[in-house]
């Protein structure tokens, strides 16, 4: 079963605007971590932001913030003041740590392609 | 500088050949992973390893093999049994068992069957 769902295959956003990328996840474990990665056309995976299942506050890192709604099992990424260099594929990922997976595989969604236009 | 090195960056394989993709890390991480990425798609887990001499199959292990003889090295062999090996392959490492540690990735190897 799909653990991470990203329903937006692609998005266009104008420079300097904010964009929200959706991510929903499925887990029955109380302890998990959520990650967002950026993959430019060069192929490297760049870590952006992390949110823990027990964290009380939404994570922020510069222009990136995470809208974490635990009851809805969603972890949407918000990029503020978009720049041309933000054009890339964005992946949501989850790591569960539980008795059945004690060391925590990282599982990825299908990704959202973001294109920032001038 | 600490990091993960994958080689080669581009690899061409004739049908019926086995090829090995290299992955080396100097981050002192116990866990290492191999992912496959097809165009416009997400990452799918091939194999992963928590410690030396131990590894587990991921979601799409058929046609692939790995070894973990040293902590810093986790090579992936794409065998002739893999029916559609053309893809982008990413190696990653992390600290195992901690939900708040991200995985670090190599630059990837783009494999093409000719």
CSV table of N, CA, C and O in Angstrom, one decimal, chain A residues 31-35 37 39 41-47 50-55 89 91 95-97 101-111, chain B residues 9 31-33 35 37 40-43 45 48-50 56-59 88 90 94-108 110:
chain,number,residue,atom,x,y,z
A,31,UNK,N,5.6,6.9,16.3
A,31,UNK,CA,6.9,7.5,16.2
A,31,UNK,C,7.3,7.5,14.8
A,31,UNK,O,7.6,6.4,14.2
A,32,UNK,N,7.4,8.7,14.1
A,32,UNK,CA,7.8,8.7,12.7
A,32,UNK,C,8.4,10.1,12.5
A,32,UNK,O,8.2,11.1,13.2
A,33,UNK,N,9.1,10.2,11.4
A,33,UNK,CA,9.7,11.5,10.9
A,33,UNK,C,9.2,11.7,9.5
A,33,UNK,O,9.1,10.8,8.7
A,34,UNK,N,9.0,13.0,9.2
A,34,UNK,CA,8.6,13.4,7.8
A,34,UNK,C,9.7,14.3,7.3
A,34,UNK,O,10.2,15.2,8.0
A,35,UNK,N,10.0,14.1,6.0
A,35,UNK,CA,11.1,14.8,5.4
A,35,UNK,C,10.6,15.4,4.0
A,35,UNK,O,9.8,14.7,3.4
A,37,UNK,N,12.5,16.6,0.4
A,37,UNK,CA,13.7,16.7,-0.4
A,37,UNK,C,13.4,17.5,-1.7
A,37,UNK,O,12.3,17.4,-2.2
A,39,UNK,N,14.9,17.8,-5.7
A,39,UNK,CA,15.7,17.2,-6.7
A,39,UNK,C,15.8,18.1,-7.9
A,39,UNK,O,14.8,18.1,-8.7
A,41,UNK,N,17.3,19.3,-11.7
A,41,UNK,CA,17.5,18.5,-12.9
A,41,UNK,C,18.8,17.7,-12.9
A,41,UNK,O,18.9,16.7,-13.6
A,42,UNK,N,19.7,18.1,-12.1
A,42,UNK,CA,21.0,17.4,-12.0
A,42,UNK,C,20.9,16.1,-11.4
A,42,UNK,O,21.8,15.2,-11.5
A,43,UNK,N,19.8,15.9,-10.6
A,43,UNK,CA,19.5,14.6,-10.0
A,43,UNK,C,19.9,14.4,-8.6
A,43,UNK,O,19.4,13.5,-7.9
A,44,UNK,N,20.7,15.3,-8.0
A,44,UNK,CA,21.0,15.2,-6.6
A,44,UNK,C,19.8,15.4,-5.7
A,44,UNK,O,18.8,16.1,-6.1
A,45,UNK,N,19.8,14.8,-4.6
A,45,UNK,CA,18.7,14.9,-3.6
A,45,UNK,C,19.2,15.9,-2.5
A,45,UNK,O,20.1,15.6,-1.8
A,46,UNK,N,18.4,17.0,-2.3
A,46,UNK,CA,18.8,18.0,-1.3
A,46,UNK,C,17.8,18.0,-0.2
A,46,UNK,O,16.6,18.2,-0.4
A,47,UNK,N,18.2,17.7,1.0
A,47,UNK,CA,17.3,17.7,2.2
A,47,UNK,C,16.9,19.1,2.5
A,47,UNK,O,17.7,20.1,2.5
A,50,UNK,N,12.6,18.9,8.1
A,50,UNK,CA,12.2,17.7,8.9
A,50,UNK,C,11.1,18.1,9.9
A,50,UNK,O,11.1,19.2,10.5
A,51,UNK,N,10.1,17.2,10.1
A,51,UNK,CA,9.1,17.3,11.1
A,51,UNK,C,9.0,16.0,11.8
A,51,UNK,O,8.7,14.9,11.2
A,52,UNK,N,9.1,16.0,13.1
A,52,UNK,CA,8.9,14.8,13.9
A,52,UNK,C,7.4,14.6,14.4
A,52,UNK,O,6.7,15.6,14.6
A,53,UNK,N,7.0,13.4,14.5
A,53,UNK,CA,5.6,13.2,14.9
A,53,UNK,C,5.2,13.7,16.3
A,53,UNK,O,4.1,14.0,16.5
A,54,UNK,N,6.2,13.9,17.1
A,54,UNK,CA,6.0,14.4,18.4
A,54,UNK,C,6.2,15.9,18.6
A,54,UNK,O,6.0,16.5,19.6
A,55,UNK,N,6.7,16.5,17.5
A,55,UNK,CA,7.0,18.0,17.5
A,55,UNK,C,5.7,18.7,17.7
A,55,UNK,O,4.7,18.5,16.9
A,89,UNK,N,12.0,19.0,-8.7
A,89,UNK,CA,11.1,18.0,-8.3
A,89,UNK,C,11.2,18.0,-6.7
A,89,UNK,O,12.3,18.1,-6.2
A,91,UNK,N,10.1,16.0,-3.2
A,91,UNK,CA,9.6,14.7,-2.7
A,91,UNK,C,9.4,14.8,-1.2
A,91,UNK,O,10.2,15.3,-0.4
A,95,UNK,N,9.9,8.3,7.6
A,95,UNK,CA,10.7,7.3,8.3
A,95,UNK,C,9.9,6.8,9.5
A,95,UNK,O,9.7,7.7,10.4
A,96,UNK,N,9.5,5.6,9.6
A,96,UNK,CA,8.9,5.0,10.8
A,96,UNK,C,9.9,4.3,11.6
A,96,UNK,O,10.8,3.6,11.0
A,97,UNK,N,9.9,4.4,12.9
A,97,UNK,CA,10.7,3.6,13.7
A,97,UNK,C,9.8,2.9,14.7
A,97,UNK,O,9.1,3.5,15.5
A,101,UNK,N,9.9,-2.2,12.4
A,101,UNK,CA,10.9,-1.6,11.6
A,101,UNK,C,11.8,-0.8,12.5
A,101,UNK,O,11.7,0.5,12.5
A,102,UNK,N,12.7,-1.4,13.2
A,102,UNK,CA,13.4,-0.8,14.3
A,102,UNK,C,14.5,0.2,13.8
A,102,UNK,O,14.9,1.1,14.5
A,103,UNK,N,14.8,0.1,12.5
A,103,UNK,CA,15.9,1.0,12.1
A,103,UNK,C,15.4,1.9,11.0
A,103,UNK,O,16.1,2.8,10.6
A,104,UNK,N,14.2,1.8,10.6
A,104,UNK,CA,13.6,2.9,9.9
A,104,UNK,C,14.0,3.1,8.4
A,104,UNK,O,14.8,4.0,8.2
A,105,UNK,N,13.3,2.4,7.5
A,105,UNK,CA,13.5,2.7,6.1
A,105,UNK,C,12.9,4.1,5.8
A,105,UNK,O,11.9,4.4,6.3
A,106,UNK,N,13.5,4.7,4.8
A,106,UNK,CA,13.0,6.0,4.3
A,106,UNK,C,12.2,5.7,3.1
A,106,UNK,O,12.6,5.1,2.1
A,107,UNK,N,10.9,6.1,3.1
A,107,UNK,CA,10.0,5.8,2.0
A,107,UNK,C,9.5,7.1,1.4
A,107,UNK,O,9.2,8.1,2.1
A,108,UNK,N,9.5,7.2,0.1
A,108,UNK,CA,9.2,8.4,-0.7
A,108,UNK,C,7.9,8.4,-1.4
A,108,UNK,O,7.4,7.3,-1.8
A,109,UNK,N,7.3,9.6,-1.6
A,109,UNK,CA,6.2,9.8,-2.5
A,109,UNK,C,6.6,9.9,-3.9
A,109,UNK,O,7.8,9.8,-4.2
A,110,UNK,N,5.7,10.1,-4.8
A,110,UNK,CA,6.0,10.1,-6.3
A,110,UNK,C,6.6,11.4,-6.7
A,110,UNK,O,7.1,11.6,-7.8
A,111,UNK,N,6.4,12.5,-5.9
A,111,UNK,CA,7.0,13.8,-6.2
A,111,UNK,C,6.1,14.7,-6.8
A,111,UNK,O,5.1,14.4,-7.4
B,9,UNK,N,29.1,8.1,-13.2
B,9,UNK,CA,27.9,9.0,-13.3
B,9,UNK,C,27.0,8.5,-14.4
B,9,UNK,O,25.8,8.6,-14.2
B,31,UNK,N,23.7,2.6,8.2
B,31,UNK,CA,22.7,2.2,7.2
B,31,UNK,C,23.0,2.8,5.8
B,31,UNK,O,23.4,3.9,5.7
B,32,UNK,N,22.8,1.9,4.8
B,32,UNK,CA,23.0,2.4,3.5
B,32,UNK,C,21.9,1.8,2.6
B,32,UNK,O,21.3,0.7,3.0
B,33,UNK,N,21.5,2.5,1.6
B,33,UNK,CA,20.3,2.2,0.8
B,33,UNK,C,20.6,2.3,-0.7
B,33,UNK,O,21.5,3.2,-1.1
B,35,UNK,N,18.3,3.1,-4.2
B,35,UNK,CA,17.0,3.4,-4.7
B,35,UNK,C,17.1,3.5,-6.3
B,35,UNK,O,18.1,3.8,-6.8
B,37,UNK,N,15.1,5.2,-9.6
B,37,UNK,CA,14.2,6.3,-10.0
B,37,UNK,C,14.0,6.2,-11.5
B,37,UNK,O,14.9,6.3,-12.3
B,40,UNK,N,10.3,10.9,-14.1
B,40,UNK,CA,9.0,11.5,-13.6
B,40,UNK,C,8.4,10.8,-12.4
B,40,UNK,O,7.3,11.0,-12.1
B,41,UNK,N,9.2,9.8,-11.9
B,41,UNK,CA,8.6,9.1,-10.8
B,41,UNK,C,9.4,9.2,-9.5
B,41,UNK,O,10.5,9.8,-9.5
B,42,UNK,N,8.9,8.6,-8.4
B,42,UNK,CA,9.6,8.7,-7.1
B,42,UNK,C,10.6,7.6,-7.0
B,42,UNK,O,11.0,6.9,-7.9
B,43,UNK,N,11.2,7.6,-5.8
B,43,UNK,CA,12.3,6.6,-5.5
B,43,UNK,C,11.7,5.3,-5.0
B,43,UNK,O,10.9,5.3,-4.1
B,45,UNK,N,12.8,1.6,-3.3
B,45,UNK,CA,13.9,1.0,-2.6
B,45,UNK,C,14.2,-0.4,-3.1
B,45,UNK,O,13.3,-1.3,-3.3
B,48,UNK,N,18.6,-2.5,1.2
B,48,UNK,CA,19.2,-1.7,2.3
B,48,UNK,C,20.0,-2.6,3.2
B,48,UNK,O,19.8,-3.8,3.3
B,49,UNK,N,20.9,-1.9,3.9
B,49,UNK,CA,21.8,-2.6,4.8
B,49,UNK,C,21.9,-1.8,6.1
B,49,UNK,O,22.2,-0.6,6.0
B,50,UNK,N,21.9,-2.4,7.2
B,50,UNK,CA,22.0,-1.7,8.5
B,50,UNK,C,23.4,-1.9,9.0
B,50,UNK,O,23.9,-1.0,9.7
B,56,UNK,N,19.0,-6.3,3.4
B,56,UNK,CA,17.6,-6.8,3.2
B,56,UNK,C,17.1,-6.3,1.9
B,56,UNK,O,17.4,-5.3,1.4
B,57,UNK,N,16.2,-7.1,1.3
B,57,UNK,CA,15.5,-6.7,0.1
B,57,UNK,C,14.5,-5.6,0.4
B,57,UNK,O,13.8,-5.6,1.4
B,58,UNK,N,14.5,-4.7,-0.6
B,58,UNK,CA,13.5,-3.6,-0.6
B,58,UNK,C,12.3,-4.1,-1.4
B,58,UNK,O,12.0,-5.2,-1.5
B,59,UNK,N,11.6,-3.1,-2.0
B,59,UNK,CA,10.4,-3.3,-2.7
B,59,UNK,C,10.6,-3.9,-4.1
B,59,UNK,O,9.7,-4.6,-4.7
B,88,UNK,N,17.7,5.8,-13.2
B,88,UNK,CA,18.6,6.5,-12.4
B,88,UNK,C,18.7,5.9,-11.1
B,88,UNK,O,17.7,5.6,-10.4
B,90,UNK,N,20.2,5.8,-7.2
B,90,UNK,CA,20.7,6.7,-6.1
B,90,UNK,C,21.0,5.8,-4.9
B,90,UNK,O,20.3,5.0,-4.5
B,94,UNK,N,22.5,6.7,6.2
B,94,UNK,CA,21.9,7.4,7.3
B,94,UNK,C,22.3,6.7,8.6
B,94,UNK,O,22.8,5.6,8.6
B,95,UNK,N,22.0,7.4,9.7
B,95,UNK,CA,22.1,6.7,11.0
B,95,UNK,C,20.8,5.9,11.2
B,95,UNK,O,19.7,6.4,11.1
B,96,UNK,N,20.9,4.6,11.5
B,96,UNK,CA,19.7,3.8,11.6
B,96,UNK,C,19.0,4.0,12.9
B,96,UNK,O,19.6,4.4,13.9
B,97,UNK,N,17.7,3.7,12.9
B,97,UNK,CA,17.0,3.6,14.2
B,97,UNK,C,16.6,4.9,14.8
B,97,UNK,O,16.1,5.0,15.9
B,98,UNK,N,16.8,6.0,14.1
B,98,UNK,CA,16.5,7.3,14.6
B,98,UNK,C,15.6,8.0,13.6
B,98,UNK,O,16.0,8.3,12.5
B,99,UNK,N,14.4,8.3,14.0
B,99,UNK,CA,13.4,8.9,13.1
B,99,UNK,C,13.8,10.3,12.6
B,99,UNK,O,13.3,10.8,11.6
B,100,UNK,N,14.6,11.0,13.3
B,100,UNK,CA,14.9,12.4,13.0
B,100,UNK,C,16.1,12.6,12.2
B,100,UNK,O,16.6,13.8,12.1
B,101,UNK,N,16.7,11.6,11.7
B,101,UNK,CA,17.9,11.8,10.9
B,101,UNK,C,17.7,11.6,9.5
B,101,UNK,O,17.1,10.5,9.1
B,102,UNK,N,18.1,12.6,8.7
B,102,UNK,CA,17.8,12.5,7.2
B,102,UNK,C,18.8,11.5,6.6
B,102,UNK,O,19.9,11.2,7.1
B,103,UNK,N,18.5,11.1,5.4
B,103,UNK,CA,19.4,10.3,4.6
B,103,UNK,C,20.2,11.3,3.7
B,103,UNK,O,19.7,12.3,3.2
B,104,UNK,N,21.5,10.9,3.5
B,104,UNK,CA,22.3,11.7,2.6
B,104,UNK,C,22.5,10.9,1.3
B,104,UNK,O,22.7,9.7,1.4
B,105,UNK,N,22.4,11.6,0.2
B,105,UNK,CA,22.4,10.9,-1.1
B,105,UNK,C,23.7,11.2,-1.9
B,105,UNK,O,24.3,12.3,-1.7
B,106,UNK,N,24.0,10.3,-2.7
B,106,UNK,CA,25.1,10.5,-3.7
B,106,UNK,C,24.5,11.2,-4.9
B,106,UNK,O,23.3,11.6,-4.9
B,107,UNK,N,25.4,11.4,-5.9
B,107,UNK,CA,25.0,12.2,-7.1
B,107,UNK,C,24.2,11.3,-8.1
B,107,UNK,O,23.6,11.9,-9.0
B,108,UNK,N,24.2,10.0,-7.9
B,108,UNK,CA,23.4,9.2,-8.7
B,108,UNK,C,24.2,8.6,-9.9
B,108,UNK,O,25.3,9.2,-10.3
B,110,UNK,N,23.4,7.1,-13.8
B,110,UNK,CA,22.3,6.9,-14.8
B,110,UNK,C,22.7,5.8,-15.7
B,110,UNK,O,23.7,5.8,-16.4
